Amino acid sequence: VKLDYVLANIPEQAEVLIRTDKQAHIRVQDKQFLDFINYIHQHCEYNILLDVSVYDEDDEISFWLLSLRTHEIIGVVTQRNPRIVNISDLSYYFHNIKSLAFQFNEFTQSDFFKGIENYRKPVESFTPRKSVLVTEVDERIQDIIRINNHFNRFGDIDLSVVSKDDITLELDFQINGKKLHVNEKLKHRPIEEILNQVHKIDGFNAPTIVINLCMALEKFNEIEIPDKAQAIRMIFLEFSKILETIEFISSISYSTQASSLYHSCLIWIQNIERVMAFYSGNIFHLGIFTIGGVQRDVPAGWMNFCYNHLKEIQNEIKDEMKNILADSLWKDRLNIGKTAPRDLVEWGIGSSLLRASGINSDLRKRQSYYFYDEVIFNVPIALEGTVYDRLILAFMECDQSFEIIFQVLDNLPTGKIINDEYNLSNRIDRGESDFGIERYFKDGTSFHSIESFANLIHTTVTVKDHKVTNIKINSDSLSKLNYLKELSREVRIRDLALVYRSLNIKSNLLEI
Amino acid sequence: LSKDVRPKAETKTQDKSVGFIDKIKQWSQTKSFNPIVIGSPSWSLRLHALFVTSPLVDYFDHMALFDDYSEKNLLILIGPLSEIQKEKCLKIKETMQKSYKTLYIEMPFELGVNVEERSKEVIEELSFLNIDQILIESFISLDKMADVIRKL
């Protein structure tokens, strides 16, 4: 159902706060909230729950829903009322609601979500028998296995498994990394500082996270971006997508012990990062993206350098894919871990996992931003959703994003790279005393979600009195980790590492 | 000529006498990095890529990436560590060689962090490890890491 139809038929007491081309925020009274979400979910088919965000100062809560058919987003805002709204009512439709809501510390303290304290169980480390939650002790269970070396090479996540005849019966996880409270630390800070700090959240994803934050504010405030800046942003988005796919291929080849493929992946990563560092001067790509455009123009000689290096790497990746397709061993080994598309939708998981299990959804095509509607590219789709499908899909998507980069490089527009109002040197010439960009912003909340190869990334930003009072960056990786509990049933223990890595869970994005 | 030839012939005979196990012993005694990274997977991938490709870091054992059971001698810790990760470090320390080196890296999300105080805290927290280098900066580049590792 299209967004216009939904907005024409909302209940009387609800009001539309903000309406952009593919987004709407609706305020609903707390008594009507559950009925309204039922109506949207069942009648209008807004299936995927993207994010839940809470504003303590106003005592408000907002849910962000996406429809797979039209790729339009509805934000539902209500008052926080623990007596009326309860999490257990909504978790029937949206399985990922607990993992989204868990990210707030205040939730665990308040009564709003009952029973959420038990969600992350305190697990004693290095005591395998206690760490696994066995609800019913079965006589058939021979051993409890805690997989040590193969999984936690980096020491970020532990998985513990109850097995019978080398087949998993039950699985539990434990996040070892320290929670950094990034979202809380970035509140009430100038926007330029926030843009800088956000760069170090996740390594290869830095451009996508920053561009997503910029887009949320730019679309809300209707800021125009020059054509050249849009093209440069597209190039960086595709670069980070390529790096993510190669990271994925390397992790799969590591766990299948395909050493030559793993080493060539490392060399590709290094070469591509060199091309990007030639542009930006550092591996984090600091000081490039701002609101209103891009700060640094294309350096002299970069286009040729980029074109030659990328052509080499693209050909090497194509050759590797041919080798894998010709060899039946890969298909036999990786024919595991089937995902059902309906489960993925219920868990709110997006991007490449959806495409691997047969759903044609690409935000670049459907909700196209920048020049994605003018560039020619295909969206590869696999049907069965096995690990093999995900691997081949990674190769094919990598190839497509190479071609997007070549098309953009061939047709790079000329002109300015930053909007005149937001250009710092122009503002100095005008004799302005206050250099903060925030005074151009409207009050209100803005939401934007973008798709990287691994996961969906959402940002919500609230601005009040020309200051950023609240910021939240979130992704679907925690709900993926919860989905692994279902997916791992009846999988051989030896294959668990492969299934876990094929879900592409980023430990940096688990608890931001 | 005859003087030049003699030592070469001797070495050839020596090589034949050396068995496979002795070679492994020699290889284990040479100074080669066998690192393990705890904290952030994206950093560890970047570091592995750096070790494989760059000529800055010479002594690095490529195949040691694949055997998790081999002895590690370089421990790289990233970010503020949780208590579970500290216990993991303790466990790794027991399996490591006696002459191991440790590197601590942190990129805090707050401005104005006093580096000296923070490094003292880190040394107190990880008192069971002999930390050789501590790097606490807002942004750390790969080249800097390579420099530090070369000095180690």
Short mmCIF file of C-alpha atoms in Angstrom, two decimals, chain A:
data_model
loop_
_atom_site.label_atom_id
_atom_site.label_comp_id
_atom_site.label_asym_id
_atom_site.label_seq_id
_atom_site.Cartn_x
_atom_site.Cartn_y
_atom_site.Cartn_z
CA VAL A 1 0.00 0.00 0.00
CA LYS A 2 1.38 3.37 -0.92
CA LEU A 3 2.19 5.97 1.68
CA ASP A 4 -0.38 8.45 0.37
CA TYR A 5 -3.15 5.93 0.92
CA VAL A 6 -2.02 5.29 4.50
CA LEU A 7 -1.85 8.98 5.28
CA ALA A 8 -5.37 9.54 3.87
CA ASN A 9 -6.80 6.85 6.12
CA ILE A 10 -5.21 7.45 9.50
CA PRO A 11 -7.45 7.72 12.59
CA GLU A 12 -8.83 11.10 13.59
CA GLN A 13 -6.72 11.75 16.66
CA ALA A 14 -3.47 10.97 14.86
CA GLU A 15 -1.56 13.78 13.20
CA VAL A 16 1.10 13.84 10.51
CA LEU A 17 4.18 15.62 11.80
CA ILE A 18 6.54 15.49 8.84
CA ARG A 19 6.14 14.30 5.27
CA THR A 20 9.00 13.88 2.82
CA ASP A 21 8.99 12.02 -0.49
CA LYS A 22 9.39 8.52 0.95
CA GLN A 23 8.94 9.06 4.67
CA ALA A 24 6.28 10.16 7.12
CA HIS A 25 6.19 10.69 10.87
CA ILE A 26 2.83 10.12 12.54
CA ARG A 27 1.99 10.93 16.13
CA VAL A 28 -0.52 8.59 17.75
CA GLN A 29 -2.07 8.57 21.20
CA ASP A 30 -0.81 5.85 23.48
CA LYS A 31 -4.19 4.10 23.69
CA GLN A 32 -4.40 3.78 19.92
CA PHE A 33 -0.78 2.75 19.47
CA LEU A 34 -1.12 -1.04 19.35
CA ASP A 35 -4.17 -0.91 17.10
CA PHE A 36 -2.44 1.45 14.73
CA ILE A 37 0.64 -0.74 14.46
CA ASN A 38 -1.61 -3.75 13.86
CA TYR A 39 -3.32 -1.83 11.07
CA ILE A 40 -0.06 -0.78 9.46
CA HIS A 41 1.55 -4.17 9.78
CA GLN A 42 -1.30 -6.37 8.62
CA HIS A 43 -3.37 -4.23 6.27
CA CYS A 44 -0.70 -1.97 4.76
CA GLU A 45 2.15 -4.50 4.85
CA TYR A 46 4.79 -2.46 6.58
CA ASN A 47 6.66 -5.59 7.53
CA ILE A 48 10.13 -4.72 8.71
CA LEU A 49 10.79 -2.99 12.02
CA LEU A 50 13.95 -1.02 11.37
CA ASP A 51 14.62 0.79 14.59
CA VAL A 52 13.22 1.89 17.95
CA SER A 53 14.34 5.17 19.44
CA VAL A 54 13.56 6.83 22.74
CA TYR A 55 13.74 10.44 23.83
CA ASP A 56 14.00 10.81 27.55
CA GLU A 57 13.50 14.54 27.65
CA ASP A 58 10.06 14.38 26.03
CA ASP A 59 9.11 10.94 27.33
CA GLU A 60 8.49 9.81 23.77
CA ILE A 61 9.13 6.66 21.85
CA SER A 62 9.18 6.11 18.08
CA PHE A 63 9.03 3.02 15.90
CA TRP A 64 10.35 3.01 12.33
CA LEU A 65 8.68 0.61 9.89
CA LEU A 66 9.57 -0.25 6.29
CA SER A 67 7.38 -1.85 3.63
CA LEU A 68 9.12 -4.26 1.29
CA ARG A 69 6.80 -3.56 -1.65
CA THR A 70 7.08 0.21 -1.87
CA HIS A 71 10.23 0.76 0.20
CA GLU A 72 8.63 3.62 2.09
CA ILE A 73 9.17 4.34 5.77
CA ILE A 74 6.66 5.28 8.47
CA GLY A 75 7.69 6.58 11.87
CA VAL A 76 5.13 6.14 14.64
CA VAL A 77 5.57 8.37 17.69
CA THR A 78 3.80 7.94 21.01
CA GLN A 79 4.15 8.83 24.65
CA ARG A 80 5.93 6.41 26.89
CA ASN A 81 3.30 4.74 28.98
CA PRO A 82 4.44 1.48 30.57
CA ARG A 83 0.92 0.42 31.60
CA ILE A 84 -0.50 0.42 28.11
CA VAL A 85 2.37 -0.36 25.77
CA ASN A 86 4.20 -3.58 26.53
CA ILE A 87 6.92 -5.29 24.59
CA SER A 88 5.44 -8.77 24.79
CA ASP A 89 2.50 -7.68 22.62
CA LEU A 90 4.71 -6.53 19.78
CA SER A 91 7.32 -9.26 19.86
CA TYR A 92 4.82 -11.58 18.19
CA TYR A 93 5.15 -9.62 14.94
CA PHE A 94 8.66 -8.30 15.31
CA HIS A 95 11.17 -10.74 16.75
CA ASN A 96 13.96 -8.20 16.71
CA ILE A 97 12.26 -5.72 19.04
CA LYS A 98 14.13 -6.93 22.09
CA SER A 99 17.49 -6.63 20.46
CA LEU A 100 16.67 -3.12 19.24
CA ALA A 101 15.34 -1.95 22.57
CA PHE A 102 18.15 -3.50 24.54
CA GLN A 103 20.54 -0.86 23.32
CA PHE A 104 19.17 1.62 25.83
CA ASN A 105 20.30 1.33 29.40
CA GLU A 106 17.30 3.23 30.66
CA PHE A 107 15.03 0.51 29.37
CA THR A 108 16.40 -2.08 31.70
CA GLN A 109 15.83 0.19 34.66
CA SER A 110 12.32 1.32 33.83
CA ASP A 111 9.20 -0.82 33.81
CA PHE A 112 8.61 -0.15 30.15
CA PHE A 113 9.94 -3.41 28.92
CA LYS A 114 9.21 -6.19 31.32
CA GLY A 115 11.48 -9.16 31.44
CA ILE A 116 14.23 -7.55 29.44
CA GLU A 117 16.72 -7.88 32.29
CA ASN A 118 16.95 -11.57 31.57
CA TYR A 119 17.71 -10.90 27.94
CA ARG A 120 21.44 -10.72 28.28
CA LYS A 121 22.26 -13.44 30.68
CA PRO A 122 25.37 -13.03 32.78
CA VAL A 123 27.61 -15.88 31.74
CA GLU A 124 30.63 -16.98 33.70
CA SER A 125 33.64 -17.22 31.48
CA PHE A 126 35.64 -20.37 30.90
CA THR A 127 33.25 -22.60 32.76
CA PRO A 128 31.58 -24.48 29.96
CA ARG A 129 29.01 -26.38 31.93
CA LYS A 130 27.54 -23.32 33.56
CA SER A 131 27.72 -21.12 30.50
CA VAL A 132 25.25 -23.11 28.45
CA LEU A 133 21.62 -22.75 29.29
CA VAL A 134 20.13 -26.21 29.20
CA THR A 135 16.49 -25.91 30.07
CA GLU A 136 15.90 -29.64 30.22
CA VAL A 137 18.81 -31.87 30.96
CA ASP A 138 18.51 -34.73 28.51
CA GLU A 139 20.18 -38.09 28.96
CA ARG A 140 21.02 -38.30 25.29
CA ILE A 141 23.23 -35.23 25.47
CA GLN A 142 26.77 -36.49 25.55
CA ASP A 143 28.81 -33.36 25.84
CA ILE A 144 28.66 -29.61 26.07
CA ILE A 145 31.09 -27.95 23.73
CA ARG A 146 32.46 -24.50 23.96
CA ILE A 147 34.07 -23.61 20.70
CA ASN A 148 37.13 -21.66 21.53
CA ASN A 149 39.78 -21.08 18.97
CA HIS A 150 37.92 -21.27 15.76
CA PHE A 151 35.37 -18.63 16.64
CA ASN A 152 36.94 -16.12 18.93
CA ARG A 153 40.10 -15.44 17.04
CA PHE A 154 39.42 -11.81 17.83
CA GLY A 155 37.94 -12.39 21.26
CA ASP A 156 34.71 -10.56 20.56
CA ILE A 157 31.96 -13.18 20.65
CA ASP A 158 31.70 -16.60 22.28
CA LEU A 159 29.29 -19.29 21.18
CA SER A 160 28.48 -22.24 23.37
CA VAL A 161 26.67 -25.25 22.04
CA VAL A 162 24.78 -28.25 23.35
CA SER A 163 25.30 -31.10 20.94
CA LYS A 164 24.22 -34.65 20.29
CA ASP A 165 26.10 -36.80 17.78
CA ASP A 166 27.91 -33.71 16.49
CA ILE A 167 24.63 -31.94 15.73
CA THR A 168 23.65 -28.81 17.63
CA LEU A 169 20.56 -28.85 19.78
CA GLU A 170 20.89 -25.49 21.47
CA LEU A 171 23.12 -22.50 21.07
CA ASP A 172 23.85 -19.49 23.19
CA PHE A 173 26.03 -16.46 22.65
CA GLN A 174 27.95 -14.04 24.76
CA ILE A 175 29.32 -10.64 23.75
CA ASN A 176 32.74 -10.08 25.24
CA GLY A 177 33.58 -6.60 24.07
CA LYS A 178 33.18 -3.64 26.37
CA LYS A 179 30.16 -1.49 25.60
CA LEU A 180 31.48 1.88 24.50
CA HIS A 181 28.27 3.96 24.91
CA VAL A 182 29.09 5.88 21.75
CA ASN A 183 25.57 7.20 21.25
CA GLU A 184 25.48 8.64 24.76
CA LYS A 185 28.92 10.20 24.44
CA LEU A 186 28.07 11.99 21.20
CA LYS A 187 25.00 13.80 22.57
CA HIS A 188 25.05 17.59 22.89
CA ARG A 189 28.18 18.07 20.81
CA PRO A 190 28.84 20.21 17.74
CA ILE A 191 27.97 18.43 14.52
CA GLU A 192 31.48 18.62 13.05
CA GLU A 193 32.90 16.80 16.05
CA ILE A 194 30.18 14.15 15.80
CA LEU A 195 31.00 13.61 12.12
CA ASN A 196 34.65 13.09 13.01
CA GLN A 197 34.06 10.74 15.92
CA VAL A 198 31.63 8.56 13.97
CA HIS A 199 34.45 7.58 11.58
CA LYS A 200 35.96 5.08 14.00
CA ILE A 201 32.86 3.05 14.84
CA ASP A 202 33.42 0.39 12.20
CA GLY A 203 36.51 0.05 10.04
CA PHE A 204 35.45 -0.46 6.46
CA ASN A 205 32.01 1.06 7.01
CA ALA A 206 33.21 4.54 7.97
CA PRO A 207 32.06 6.32 4.75
CA THR A 208 28.62 4.68 4.79
CA ILE A 209 27.95 5.62 8.41
CA VAL A 210 29.04 9.22 7.91
CA ILE A 211 27.18 9.66 4.61
CA ASN A 212 24.05 8.20 6.23
CA LEU A 213 24.25 10.78 9.01
CA CYS A 214 24.70 13.58 6.46
CA MET A 215 21.79 12.32 4.37
CA ALA A 216 19.47 12.19 7.39
CA LEU A 217 20.08 15.85 8.11
CA GLU A 218 20.18 16.98 4.47
CA LYS A 219 16.89 15.35 3.48
CA PHE A 220 15.14 16.70 6.57
CA ASN A 221 16.36 20.26 6.05
CA GLU A 222 16.06 20.11 2.23
CA ILE A 223 19.67 21.03 1.59
CA GLU A 224 20.78 20.77 -2.02
CA ILE A 225 24.04 19.03 -2.81
CA PRO A 226 26.06 19.80 -5.95
CA ASP A 227 26.29 17.08 -8.61
CA LYS A 228 30.00 16.47 -8.25
CA ALA A 229 29.71 15.93 -4.50
CA GLN A 230 26.96 13.38 -5.08
CA ALA A 231 29.16 11.47 -7.53
CA ILE A 232 32.13 11.47 -5.12
CA ARG A 233 29.92 10.19 -2.32
CA MET A 234 28.66 7.41 -4.60
CA ILE A 235 32.25 6.38 -5.34
CA PHE A 236 33.08 6.16 -1.64
CA LEU A 237 29.91 4.20 -0.86
CA GLU A 238 30.77 1.64 -3.54
CA PHE A 239 34.38 1.44 -2.38
CA SER A 240 33.31 0.55 1.14
CA LYS A 241 30.85 -1.96 -0.27
CA ILE A 242 33.65 -3.66 -2.21
CA LEU A 243 35.82 -3.78 0.91
CA GLU A 244 32.99 -5.36 2.87
CA THR A 245 32.42 -8.05 0.24
CA ILE A 246 36.12 -8.90 0.18
CA GLU A 247 36.11 -9.04 3.98
CA PHE A 248 33.19 -11.46 3.76
CA ILE A 249 34.94 -13.64 1.17
CA SER A 250 38.08 -13.66 3.29
CA SER A 251 36.21 -14.75 6.40
CA ILE A 252 34.54 -17.63 4.53
CA SER A 253 37.81 -18.70 2.93
CA TYR A 254 39.48 -18.57 6.35
CA SER A 255 36.99 -20.96 7.87
CA THR A 256 37.17 -23.33 4.89
CA GLN A 257 40.97 -23.08 5.09
CA ALA A 258 41.32 -21.97 1.48
CA SER A 259 44.64 -20.29 2.11
CA SER A 260 45.41 -18.94 -1.35
CA LEU A 261 42.04 -17.21 -1.62
CA TYR A 262 42.47 -15.76 1.86
CA HIS A 263 45.86 -14.32 1.02
CA SER A 264 44.69 -12.82 -2.24
CA CYS A 265 41.78 -11.23 -0.33
CA LEU A 266 44.27 -9.60 2.04
CA ILE A 267 46.22 -8.22 -0.92
CA TRP A 268 43.05 -6.86 -2.56
CA ILE A 269 42.06 -5.13 0.67
CA GLN A 270 45.47 -3.52 0.95
CA ASN A 271 45.49 -2.33 -2.66
CA ILE A 272 41.98 -0.88 -2.55
CA GLU A 273 42.71 0.91 0.73
CA ARG A 274 45.80 2.39 -0.92
CA VAL A 275 43.66 3.80 -3.74
CA MET A 276 41.28 5.35 -1.21
CA ALA A 277 44.09 6.69 0.95
CA PHE A 278 45.55 8.41 -2.12
CA TYR A 279 42.32 10.42 -2.26
CA SER A 280 41.78 11.14 1.42
CA GLY A 281 45.24 10.92 2.96
CA ASN A 282 44.24 8.56 5.78
CA ILE A 283 42.57 5.20 6.25
CA PHE A 284 39.60 6.64 8.14
CA HIS A 285 38.87 9.13 5.29
CA LEU A 286 38.63 11.99 7.77
CA GLY A 287 37.90 15.51 6.66
CA ILE A 288 36.07 14.68 3.44
CA PHE A 289 32.37 14.47 4.18
CA THR A 290 30.45 17.43 5.53
CA ILE A 291 26.87 18.57 5.42
CA GLY A 292 26.18 20.24 2.09
CA GLY A 293 28.76 18.37 0.05
CA VAL A 294 32.34 17.18 0.07
CA GLN A 295 35.37 19.08 1.36
CA ARG A 296 38.15 17.70 -0.83
CA ASP A 297 38.18 17.63 -4.63
CA VAL A 298 39.54 14.76 -6.71
CA PRO A 299 43.37 14.97 -6.57
CA ALA A 300 45.39 15.21 -9.78
CA GLY A 301 46.23 11.84 -11.30
CA TRP A 302 43.87 9.93 -9.04
CA MET A 303 41.39 8.98 -11.76
CA ASN A 304 43.98 7.11 -13.84
CA PHE A 305 45.53 5.50 -10.77
CA CYS A 306 42.12 4.35 -9.56
CA TYR A 307 41.00 3.08 -12.96
CA ASN A 308 44.12 0.98 -13.60
CA HIS A 309 44.27 -0.59 -10.14
CA LEU A 310 40.57 -1.37 -9.99
CA LYS A 311 40.57 -3.00 -13.43
CA GLU A 312 43.33 -5.38 -12.29
CA ILE A 313 41.56 -6.29 -9.07
CA GLN A 314 38.21 -6.74 -10.82
CA ASN A 315 39.75 -9.21 -13.28
CA GLU A 316 41.42 -11.16 -10.48
CA ILE A 317 38.14 -11.39 -8.55
CA LYS A 318 36.33 -12.56 -11.68
CA ASP A 319 38.91 -15.31 -12.20
CA GLU A 320 38.51 -16.48 -8.60
CA MET A 321 34.74 -16.63 -9.04
CA LYS A 322 35.14 -18.76 -12.17
CA ASN A 323 37.36 -21.15 -10.23
CA ILE A 324 34.80 -21.47 -7.46
CA LEU A 325 31.91 -21.98 -9.89
CA ALA A 326 33.84 -24.68 -11.79
CA ASP A 327 34.68 -26.63 -8.65
CA SER A 328 31.90 -28.84 -7.29
CA LEU A 329 33.69 -29.14 -3.94
CA TRP A 330 32.64 -25.66 -2.87
CA LYS A 331 29.00 -26.32 -3.60
CA ASP A 332 29.00 -29.59 -1.68
CA ARG A 333 30.79 -28.11 1.30
CA LEU A 334 28.77 -24.90 1.55
CA ASN A 335 25.30 -26.36 1.02
CA ILE A 336 24.31 -25.52 4.61
CA GLY A 337 22.58 -22.86 6.68
CA LYS A 338 19.42 -22.30 4.66
CA THR A 339 17.59 -19.11 5.59
CA ALA A 340 13.85 -18.73 5.12
CA PRO A 341 12.83 -15.32 3.72
CA ARG A 342 9.89 -15.00 6.08
CA ASP A 343 12.12 -15.39 9.13
CA LEU A 344 14.47 -12.73 7.83
CA VAL A 345 11.59 -10.28 7.42
CA GLU A 346 10.30 -11.01 10.91
CA TRP A 347 13.74 -10.48 12.37
CA GLY A 348 14.19 -7.21 10.48
CA ILE A 349 17.29 -8.36 8.64
CA GLY A 350 18.06 -6.68 5.35
CA SER A 351 20.59 -6.23 2.56
CA SER A 352 22.50 -9.17 1.10
CA LEU A 353 20.93 -11.87 3.27
CA LEU A 354 17.50 -10.99 1.88
CA ARG A 355 18.81 -11.09 -1.67
CA ALA A 356 20.48 -14.45 -1.08
CA SER A 357 17.17 -15.99 -0.05
CA GLY A 358 15.20 -14.77 -3.04
CA ILE A 359 13.74 -11.37 -2.15
CA ASN A 360 14.43 -8.63 -4.66
CA SER A 361 15.09 -5.65 -2.44
CA ASP A 362 17.81 -3.13 -3.03
CA LEU A 363 17.48 0.34 -1.56
CA ARG A 364 19.75 1.70 -4.29
CA LYS A 365 17.22 0.68 -6.95
CA ARG A 366 13.92 1.10 -5.14
CA GLN A 367 14.61 4.16 -2.99
CA SER A 368 17.25 5.60 -5.26
CA TYR A 369 19.39 8.46 -4.03
CA TYR A 370 22.10 10.43 -5.82
CA PHE A 371 22.60 9.10 -9.39
CA TYR A 372 21.74 5.46 -8.77
CA ASP A 373 18.72 5.67 -11.08
CA GLU A 374 20.91 6.87 -13.95
CA VAL A 375 23.65 4.26 -13.55
CA ILE A 376 23.21 0.88 -15.22
CA PHE A 377 23.70 -2.05 -12.84
CA ASN A 378 22.08 -5.36 -11.98
CA VAL A 379 20.89 -6.64 -8.62
CA PRO A 380 21.99 -10.28 -8.38
CA ILE A 381 19.60 -12.59 -6.52
CA ALA A 382 20.01 -16.16 -5.27
CA LEU A 383 17.14 -18.48 -4.49
CA GLU A 384 18.05 -21.03 -1.86
CA GLY A 385 19.74 -18.93 0.79
CA THR A 386 22.60 -21.28 1.56
CA VAL A 387 26.14 -20.23 2.44
CA TYR A 388 27.21 -21.04 -1.13
CA ASP A 389 24.57 -18.64 -2.46
CA ARG A 390 25.81 -15.90 -0.16
CA LEU A 391 29.39 -16.40 -1.29
CA ILE A 392 28.57 -16.27 -5.01
CA LEU A 393 26.29 -13.29 -4.40
CA ALA A 394 29.17 -11.49 -2.71
CA PHE A 395 31.36 -12.01 -5.78
CA MET A 396 28.64 -10.80 -8.15
CA GLU A 397 27.73 -7.73 -6.08
CA CYS A 398 31.40 -6.84 -5.88
CA ASP A 399 31.58 -6.96 -9.69
CA GLN A 400 28.50 -4.75 -10.01
CA SER A 401 29.87 -2.09 -7.68
CA PHE A 402 33.12 -2.05 -9.65
CA GLU A 403 31.09 -1.23 -12.74
CA ILE A 404 29.18 1.51 -10.94
CA ILE A 405 32.49 3.12 -10.00
CA PHE A 406 33.73 2.97 -13.62
CA GLN A 407 30.52 4.54 -14.92
CA VAL A 408 30.69 7.35 -12.38
CA LEU A 409 34.39 7.96 -13.12
CA ASP A 410 33.67 8.17 -16.85
CA ASN A 411 30.84 10.66 -16.38
CA LEU A 412 32.12 12.68 -13.42
CA PRO A 413 30.24 16.00 -13.39
CA THR A 414 32.04 19.31 -13.16
CA GLY A 415 31.37 22.27 -10.94
CA LYS A 416 31.27 22.93 -7.21
CA ILE A 417 31.79 20.31 -4.57
CA ILE A 418 29.99 22.02 -1.70
CA ASN A 419 26.86 24.08 -1.27
CA ASP A 420 27.71 27.80 -1.00
CA GLU A 421 25.88 28.34 2.28
CA TYR A 422 27.84 25.60 4.00
CA ASN A 423 31.25 26.37 2.54
CA LEU A 424 33.52 27.55 5.33
CA SER A 425 35.65 29.91 3.21
CA ASN A 426 32.54 31.61 1.85
CA ARG A 427 31.25 32.13 5.35
CA ILE A 428 34.54 33.70 6.41
CA ASP A 429 34.36 36.05 3.42
CA ARG A 430 30.87 37.08 4.40
CA GLY A 431 32.18 38.08 7.82
CA GLU A 432 30.08 35.69 9.89
CA SER A 433 31.05 35.33 13.50
CA ASP A 434 29.30 32.02 14.27
CA PHE A 435 30.70 29.13 12.24
CA GLY A 436 28.42 26.41 13.59
CA ILE A 437 26.38 24.73 10.87
CA GLU A 438 23.62 23.83 13.31
CA ARG A 439 21.93 27.22 13.11
CA TYR A 440 20.67 26.31 9.64
CA PHE A 441 18.87 23.22 10.97
CA LYS A 442 15.16 22.92 11.64
CA ASP A 443 13.90 21.50 14.92
CA GLY A 444 12.67 17.94 14.86
CA THR A 445 13.77 14.36 14.41
CA SER A 446 15.12 12.89 11.21
CA PHE A 447 15.66 9.27 10.29
CA HIS A 448 17.54 7.63 7.46
CA SER A 449 18.57 4.09 6.73
CA ILE A 450 21.18 2.97 4.23
CA GLU A 451 22.28 -0.42 3.00
CA SER A 452 25.82 -1.66 3.16
CA PHE A 453 26.72 -5.15 1.99
CA ALA A 454 26.63 -6.65 5.46
CA ASN A 455 23.79 -4.88 7.16
CA LEU A 456 21.28 -2.07 7.32
CA ILE A 457 22.50 1.02 9.14
CA HIS A 458 20.02 3.44 10.70
CA THR A 459 20.55 6.88 12.15
CA THR A 460 18.13 9.06 14.06
CA VAL A 461 19.06 12.65 14.86
CA THR A 462 17.04 15.13 16.91
CA VAL A 463 17.71 18.85 16.76
CA LYS A 464 16.39 21.34 19.31
CA ASP A 465 17.12 25.05 19.47
CA HIS A 466 19.78 24.57 16.76
CA LYS A 467 21.68 21.95 18.74
CA VAL A 468 21.93 18.20 18.31
CA THR A 469 20.33 16.84 21.47
CA ASN A 470 20.07 13.19 20.56
CA ILE A 471 21.79 10.86 18.14
CA LYS A 472 21.44 7.15 17.61
CA ILE A 473 23.26 4.89 15.21
CA ASN A 474 22.02 1.34 14.98
CA SER A 475 22.21 -1.72 12.78
CA ASP A 476 20.62 -5.15 12.44
CA SER A 477 23.62 -7.18 13.57
CA LEU A 478 22.34 -7.90 17.07
CA SER A 479 19.11 -9.32 15.64
CA LYS A 480 21.22 -11.44 13.28
CA LEU A 481 23.04 -12.87 16.26
CA ASN A 482 19.71 -13.73 17.87
CA TYR A 483 18.51 -15.29 14.64
CA LEU A 484 21.55 -17.58 14.73
CA LYS A 485 19.92 -19.40 17.66
CA GLU A 486 17.13 -20.55 15.36
CA LEU A 487 19.29 -21.07 12.31
CA SER A 488 21.89 -23.22 14.00
CA ARG A 489 19.49 -26.01 14.95
CA GLU A 490 20.38 -29.33 13.31
CA VAL A 491 23.60 -27.95 11.89
CA ARG A 492 26.79 -29.95 12.32
CA ILE A 493 29.21 -28.46 14.83
CA ARG A 494 31.97 -28.35 12.25
CA ASP A 495 29.80 -26.19 10.00
CA LEU A 496 28.81 -23.74 12.73
CA ALA A 497 31.78 -21.50 12.08
CA LEU A 498 30.78 -21.20 8.45
CA VAL A 499 27.13 -20.45 9.23
CA TYR A 500 28.11 -17.86 11.83
CA ARG A 501 30.52 -16.11 9.49
CA SER A 502 28.15 -16.21 6.53
CA LEU A 503 25.64 -14.11 8.52
CA ASN A 504 28.19 -11.29 8.39
CA ILE A 505 27.78 -10.10 11.97
CA LYS A 506 29.83 -7.03 12.81
CA SER A 507 30.90 -7.02 16.43
CA ASN A 508 31.60 -3.28 16.35
CA LEU A 509 27.99 -2.55 15.43
CA LEU A 510 26.43 -4.87 18.01
CA GLU A 511 26.08 -2.43 20.88
CA ILE A 512 26.85 1.11 19.87
#
